[in-house]
CSV table of C-alpha atoms and ligand atoms in Angstrom, one decimal:
chain,number,residue,atom,x,y,z
A,22,MET,CA,176.7,100.9,76.4
A,23,THR,CA,174.4,100.4,79.4
A,24,TYR,CA,171.8,97.7,79.6
A,25,THR,CA,168.8,96.4,81.6
A,26,VAL,CA,168.8,92.7,82.6
A,27,ILE,CA,165.7,90.6,83.1
A,28,ILE,CA,166.4,87.5,85.4
A,29,PRO,CA,163.7,84.8,85.1
A,30,ALA,CA,163.8,83.0,88.4
A,31,ALA,CA,160.1,81.8,88.6
A,32,GLY,CA,160.6,78.1,87.9
A,33,GLN,CA,160.0,75.2,90.2
A,34,GLY,CA,163.4,73.6,90.0
A,35,LYS,CA,161.8,70.2,89.7
A,36,ARG,CA,164.9,68.4,88.2
A,37,MET,CA,167.0,69.7,91.1
A,38,ASN,CA,164.7,67.9,93.5
A,39,ALA,CA,165.6,70.1,96.4
A,40,GLY,CA,162.0,70.4,97.8
A,41,ARG,CA,162.2,74.1,97.0
A,42,ASN,CA,162.9,76.4,94.1
A,43,LYS,CA,166.6,75.9,93.4
A,44,GLN,CA,167.1,79.7,93.3
A,45,PHE,CA,167.3,79.6,97.1
A,46,LEU,CA,169.9,76.7,97.2
A,47,GLN,CA,173.1,77.6,99.0
A,48,ILE,CA,176.1,77.2,96.8
A,49,ARG,CA,179.1,77.5,99.1
A,50,SER,CA,177.1,79.6,101.6
A,51,LEU,CA,175.6,82.0,99.0
A,52,PRO,CA,172.1,81.5,97.6
A,53,LEU,CA,172.2,80.6,93.9
A,54,ILE,CA,170.1,83.7,92.8
A,55,ILE,CA,172.4,86.0,94.8
A,56,ARG,CA,175.5,84.5,93.0
A,57,THR,CA,173.8,85.2,89.7
A,58,LEU,CA,172.7,88.8,90.6
A,59,GLN,CA,176.2,89.7,92.0
A,60,VAL,CA,177.7,89.4,88.5
A,61,PHE,CA,175.3,92.2,87.3
A,62,GLN,CA,175.5,94.2,90.5
A,63,LYS,CA,179.3,94.4,89.9
A,64,ASP,CA,179.1,95.3,86.2
A,65,GLU,CA,179.1,99.1,85.7
A,66,ALA,CA,177.3,98.7,82.3
A,67,CYS,CA,174.3,97.2,84.0
A,68,HIS,CA,172.0,100.0,85.2
A,69,GLN,CA,168.9,98.0,86.4
A,70,ILE,CA,167.9,94.5,87.2
A,71,ILE,CA,164.3,93.1,86.9
A,72,VAL,CA,163.8,89.8,88.7
A,73,VAL,CA,160.8,87.5,87.8
A,74,ALA,CA,159.8,85.3,90.7
A,75,ASN,CA,157.0,83.0,91.8
A,76,PHE,CA,154.3,85.1,93.4
A,77,ASP,CA,154.7,83.5,96.8
A,78,GLU,CA,158.5,83.8,96.8
A,79,ILE,CA,158.6,87.6,96.0
A,80,GLU,CA,158.9,88.6,99.7
A,81,ASP,CA,161.7,86.1,100.4
A,82,MET,CA,163.6,87.2,97.3
A,83,LYS,CA,163.2,90.9,98.3
A,84,GLN,CA,164.6,90.1,101.8
A,85,LEU,CA,167.6,88.3,100.2
A,86,PHE,CA,168.3,91.2,97.9
A,87,ALA,CA,168.2,93.7,100.8
A,88,HIS,CA,170.4,91.4,103.0
A,89,TYR,CA,173.1,90.9,100.3
A,90,GLU,CA,172.8,94.6,99.1
A,91,VAL,CA,171.8,93.9,95.5
A,92,THR,CA,170.8,97.5,95.1
A,93,LYS,CA,170.3,97.5,91.3
A,94,VAL,CA,167.0,95.4,91.5
A,95,GLN,CA,164.3,97.8,90.4
A,96,ALA,CA,161.4,95.4,90.5
A,97,VAL,CA,160.5,91.8,91.5
A,98,VAL,CA,157.5,90.8,89.4
A,99,SER,CA,155.4,87.7,89.3
A,100,GLY,CA,156.2,85.1,86.7
A,101,GLY,CA,154.0,82.7,84.5
A,102,ARG,CA,153.7,79.0,83.9
A,103,GLU,CA,156.2,79.0,81.1
A,104,ARG,CA,159.6,80.7,81.1
A,105,GLN,CA,158.5,82.7,78.0
A,106,GLU,CA,155.6,84.2,80.1
A,107,SER,CA,157.9,85.0,82.9
A,108,VAL,CA,160.2,87.0,80.6
A,109,TYR,CA,157.2,88.7,79.1
A,110,ALA,CA,156.1,89.8,82.6
A,111,GLY,CA,159.6,91.2,83.2
A,112,LEU,CA,159.5,93.1,79.8
A,113,GLN,CA,156.4,94.9,80.9
A,114,GLU,CA,158.5,96.7,83.5
A,115,ILE,CA,160.6,98.4,80.8
A,116,ASN,CA,158.6,101.5,79.8
A,117,HIS,CA,160.8,102.7,77.0
A,118,ASP,CA,161.9,101.3,73.6
A,119,GLU,CA,165.5,102.5,73.5
A,120,GLY,CA,168.6,100.7,74.6
A,121,VAL,CA,169.6,97.1,75.1
A,122,VAL,CA,168.0,94.4,77.3
A,123,LEU,CA,169.6,91.1,78.4
A,124,VAL,CA,167.7,88.1,79.5
A,125,HIS,CA,169.7,85.8,81.8
A,126,ASP,CA,168.6,82.7,83.8
A,127,GLY,CA,168.7,83.0,87.5
A,128,ALA,CA,170.2,79.5,87.5
A,129,ARG,CA,173.4,80.5,85.6
A,130,PRO,CA,175.8,82.1,88.2
A,131,PHE,CA,179.1,81.6,86.3
A,132,VAL,CA,178.8,84.1,83.4
A,133,ARG,CA,181.7,86.5,83.3
A,134,GLN,CA,181.6,90.3,82.7
A,135,GLU,CA,183.9,90.0,79.6
A,136,GLU,CA,181.3,87.6,78.0
A,137,ILE,CA,178.5,90.0,78.7
A,138,HIS,CA,180.4,92.8,77.1
A,139,GLN,CA,181.3,90.7,74.0
A,140,LEU,CA,177.6,89.9,73.6
A,141,ILE,CA,176.5,93.5,73.9
A,142,ASN,CA,179.0,94.6,71.2
A,143,LYS,CA,177.2,92.4,68.7
A,144,VAL,CA,173.7,93.9,69.2
A,145,SER,CA,172.5,96.2,66.5
A,146,ALA,CA,169.1,97.6,65.3
A,147,ASN,CA,167.7,94.3,63.9
A,148,ALA,CA,170.0,91.9,65.6
A,149,GLY,CA,170.4,90.2,68.9
A,150,ALA,CA,173.2,88.0,70.3
A,151,VAL,CA,173.4,84.8,72.4
A,152,LEU,CA,176.3,83.1,74.2
A,153,ALA,CA,176.7,79.6,72.9
A,154,ALA,CA,179.2,76.7,72.9
A,155,ARG,CA,179.8,74.3,70.0
A,156,VAL,CA,178.3,70.9,70.7
A,157,LYS,CA,180.8,68.1,71.6
A,158,ASP,CA,178.6,65.1,71.1
A,159,THR,CA,177.1,64.0,67.8
A,160,ILE,CA,173.4,64.9,67.8
A,161,LYS,CA,170.9,62.6,66.3
A,162,LYS,CA,167.1,63.0,65.8
A,163,GLY,CA,165.0,60.1,67.0
A,164,SER,CA,161.4,59.0,66.4
A,165,ALA,CA,158.9,58.4,69.3
A,166,ASP,CA,159.9,54.7,69.3
A,167,GLN,CA,163.6,55.7,69.6
A,168,ILE,CA,164.8,54.9,66.1
A,169,VAL,CA,167.3,57.3,64.6
A,170,THR,CA,165.8,59.4,61.8
A,171,GLU,CA,168.7,61.8,61.1
A,172,THR,CA,172.2,62.6,62.2
A,173,LEU,CA,172.8,66.3,62.3
A,174,MET,CA,176.0,68.0,61.0
A,175,ARG,CA,177.9,68.7,64.2
A,176,ASP,CA,179.9,71.5,62.7
A,177,GLU,CA,176.7,73.6,62.4
A,178,LEU,CA,175.4,72.9,65.9
A,179,TRP,CA,175.6,75.2,69.0
A,180,SER,CA,174.4,74.7,72.5
A,181,VAL,CA,172.8,78.0,73.4
A,182,GLN,CA,173.2,79.6,76.8
A,183,THR,CA,172.1,82.9,78.4
A,184,PRO,CA,172.6,85.9,78.6
A,185,GLN,CA,170.8,86.7,75.3
A,186,ALA,CA,171.0,90.4,74.4
A,187,PHE,CA,168.6,92.4,72.2
A,188,PRO,CA,167.5,95.9,71.3
A,189,VAL,CA,164.6,96.6,73.7
A,190,GLU,CA,162.3,97.4,70.8
A,191,LEU,CA,163.1,94.1,69.0
A,192,LEU,CA,162.6,91.9,72.0
A,193,LYS,CA,159.3,93.6,72.8
A,194,ARG,CA,158.1,93.1,69.2
A,195,ALA,CA,159.2,89.5,69.2
A,196,HIS,CA,157.3,88.7,72.4
A,197,GLU,CA,154.2,90.5,71.2
A,198,GLY,CA,154.5,88.6,67.9
A,199,ALA,CA,154.8,85.2,69.7
A,200,ARG,CA,151.7,85.9,71.8
A,201,THR,CA,149.7,86.9,68.7
A,202,SER,CA,150.7,83.7,66.8
A,203,GLU,CA,150.7,81.5,69.9
A,204,PHE,CA,154.4,80.6,69.3
A,205,LEU,CA,156.1,79.1,72.2
A,206,GLY,CA,159.9,79.0,72.0
A,207,THR,CA,162.5,77.6,74.4
A,208,ASP,CA,164.6,80.7,74.4
A,209,ASP,CA,164.1,84.4,73.7
A,210,ALA,CA,166.3,84.4,70.5
A,211,SER,CA,163.9,81.9,68.9
A,212,LEU,CA,161.1,84.5,69.2
A,213,VAL,CA,163.3,87.1,67.5
A,214,GLU,CA,164.1,84.5,64.7
A,215,HIS,CA,160.4,83.9,64.3
A,216,ILE,CA,159.8,87.5,63.3
A,217,GLY,CA,162.8,87.5,61.0
A,218,GLY,CA,165.5,89.1,63.2
A,219,HIS,CA,169.1,88.1,63.1
A,220,ILE,CA,170.9,86.4,66.0
A,221,HIS,CA,174.7,86.4,66.4
A,222,LEU,CA,176.3,83.4,68.1
A,223,VAL,CA,179.0,84.5,70.5
A,224,PRO,CA,181.3,81.7,71.7
A,225,GLY,CA,181.0,81.4,75.5
A,226,SER,CA,182.7,79.4,78.2
A,227,GLU,CA,181.8,75.8,79.2
A,228,GLU,CA,181.7,77.1,82.8
A,229,ASN,CA,178.5,79.0,82.1
A,230,ILE,CA,176.3,76.1,83.1
A,231,LYS,CA,172.6,76.2,84.1
A,232,LEU,CA,172.3,74.5,87.5
A,233,THR,CA,169.6,71.9,86.6
A,234,THR,CA,170.2,68.6,88.4
A,235,PRO,CA,171.9,67.7,91.7
A,236,TYR,CA,175.0,66.7,89.8
A,237,ASP,CA,175.4,70.3,88.7
A,238,ILE,CA,175.9,71.4,92.3
A,239,SER,CA,179.2,69.3,92.4
A,240,ILE,CA,180.3,70.9,89.1
A,241,ALA,CA,179.5,74.4,90.5
A,242,GLU,CA,181.7,73.7,93.6
A,243,MET,CA,184.5,72.5,91.3
A,244,ILE,CA,184.2,75.7,89.2
A,245,LEU,CA,184.3,77.9,92.4
A,246,GLU,CA,187.4,76.0,93.6
A,247,GLY,CA,189.1,76.6,90.2
A,248,ARG,CA,188.3,80.3,90.3
A,249,LYS,CA,189.6,80.6,93.8
A,250,GLU,CA,192.9,79.2,92.5
A,251,ASP,CA,192.9,81.7,89.6
A,252,GLN,CA,192.3,84.5,92.1
A,253,HIS,CA,189.3,85.6,90.1
A,254,GLU,CA,187.1,85.6,93.2
B,313,CTP,N1,161.8,80.1,84.8
B,313,CTP,C1,160.9,81.1,85.0
B,313,CTP,N2,159.6,80.9,84.8
B,313,CTP,C2,159.1,79.6,84.5
B,313,CTP,C3,160.1,78.6,84.3
B,313,CTP,C4,161.4,78.8,84.4
B,313,CTP,O1,161.3,82.2,85.3
B,313,CTP,N3,157.8,79.4,84.3
B,313,CTP,C5,163.3,80.3,85.0
B,313,CTP,C6,163.9,79.4,86.1
B,313,CTP,O2,163.7,79.9,87.4
B,313,CTP,C7,165.4,79.4,85.7
B,313,CTP,C8,165.3,79.6,84.2
B,313,CTP,O3,164.0,80.1,83.9
B,313,CTP,O4,166.1,80.4,86.3
B,313,CTP,C9,165.7,78.4,83.4
B,313,CTP,O5,164.7,77.4,83.6
B,313,CTP,P1,165.1,75.9,84.3
B,313,CTP,O6,166.5,75.7,84.4
B,313,CTP,O7,164.3,74.9,83.5
B,313,CTP,O8,164.5,76.1,85.8
B,313,CTP,P2,163.2,75.4,86.4
B,313,CTP,O9,162.1,75.5,85.4
B,313,CTP,O10,163.1,76.1,87.7
B,313,CTP,O11,163.7,73.9,86.6
B,313,CTP,P3,162.8,72.6,86.2
B,313,CTP,O12,162.6,72.7,84.7
B,313,CTP,O13,163.8,71.5,86.5
B,313,CTP,O14,161.6,72.6,87.0
B,314,MG,MG1,162.1,74.5,83.5
């Protein structure tokens, strides 16, 4: 089954503290956004990529895509203040209701093709799927004055990653529904849950990190080193 992928890359990268959107950071001599896009460029099941960028970074992104021959990028559109608005802007570029759409953070370069395909296999008419890892720490809820109010059941908790995969029609309906009810979710699956859709949890790899703080750059280099030894790269 083929799919379209929307890549939100219109953040500020504040926690990375790099003085510039982290998407342009060089990770072992390749820009982060290019490392992420190459996974989809290489995947035959991916037939088009839609990138969401900050308005004033669109031209720089297009130049990078040309330079690194990321030929599947069909559109680079301007994002919004929240990630949810950025994904919505990307969705507007899909002018049909059939097929499968993936949403994947520009800041997650280590997802593997096998994981993407496992995810897509779980998608059905009223159900999406997300890559996720079981949490390792005990998770507690705390009040504003930092007093524990509840300890959650660890066996039931998952830390959710991207990609997240959905039928195009379902994700469009979920985003329209969220706009109408002014619901703001921290991922796309939560918008689908909000309108009663099902979401499958697909166990993913711990390597599929989102590069968020400077410490993650060291982890990224370690992952690349490991892959070189495995001859995967
Ligand atoms: N993103 C986006 N539009 C926004 C906010 C985020 O497209 N308004 C994208 C980011 O570019 C990133 C992904 O969503 O690829 C995940 O967000 P995050 O890791 O939080 O990145 P930033 O928002 O850029 O970082 P920070 O929160 O530290 O500023
Ligand atoms: Mg952010």
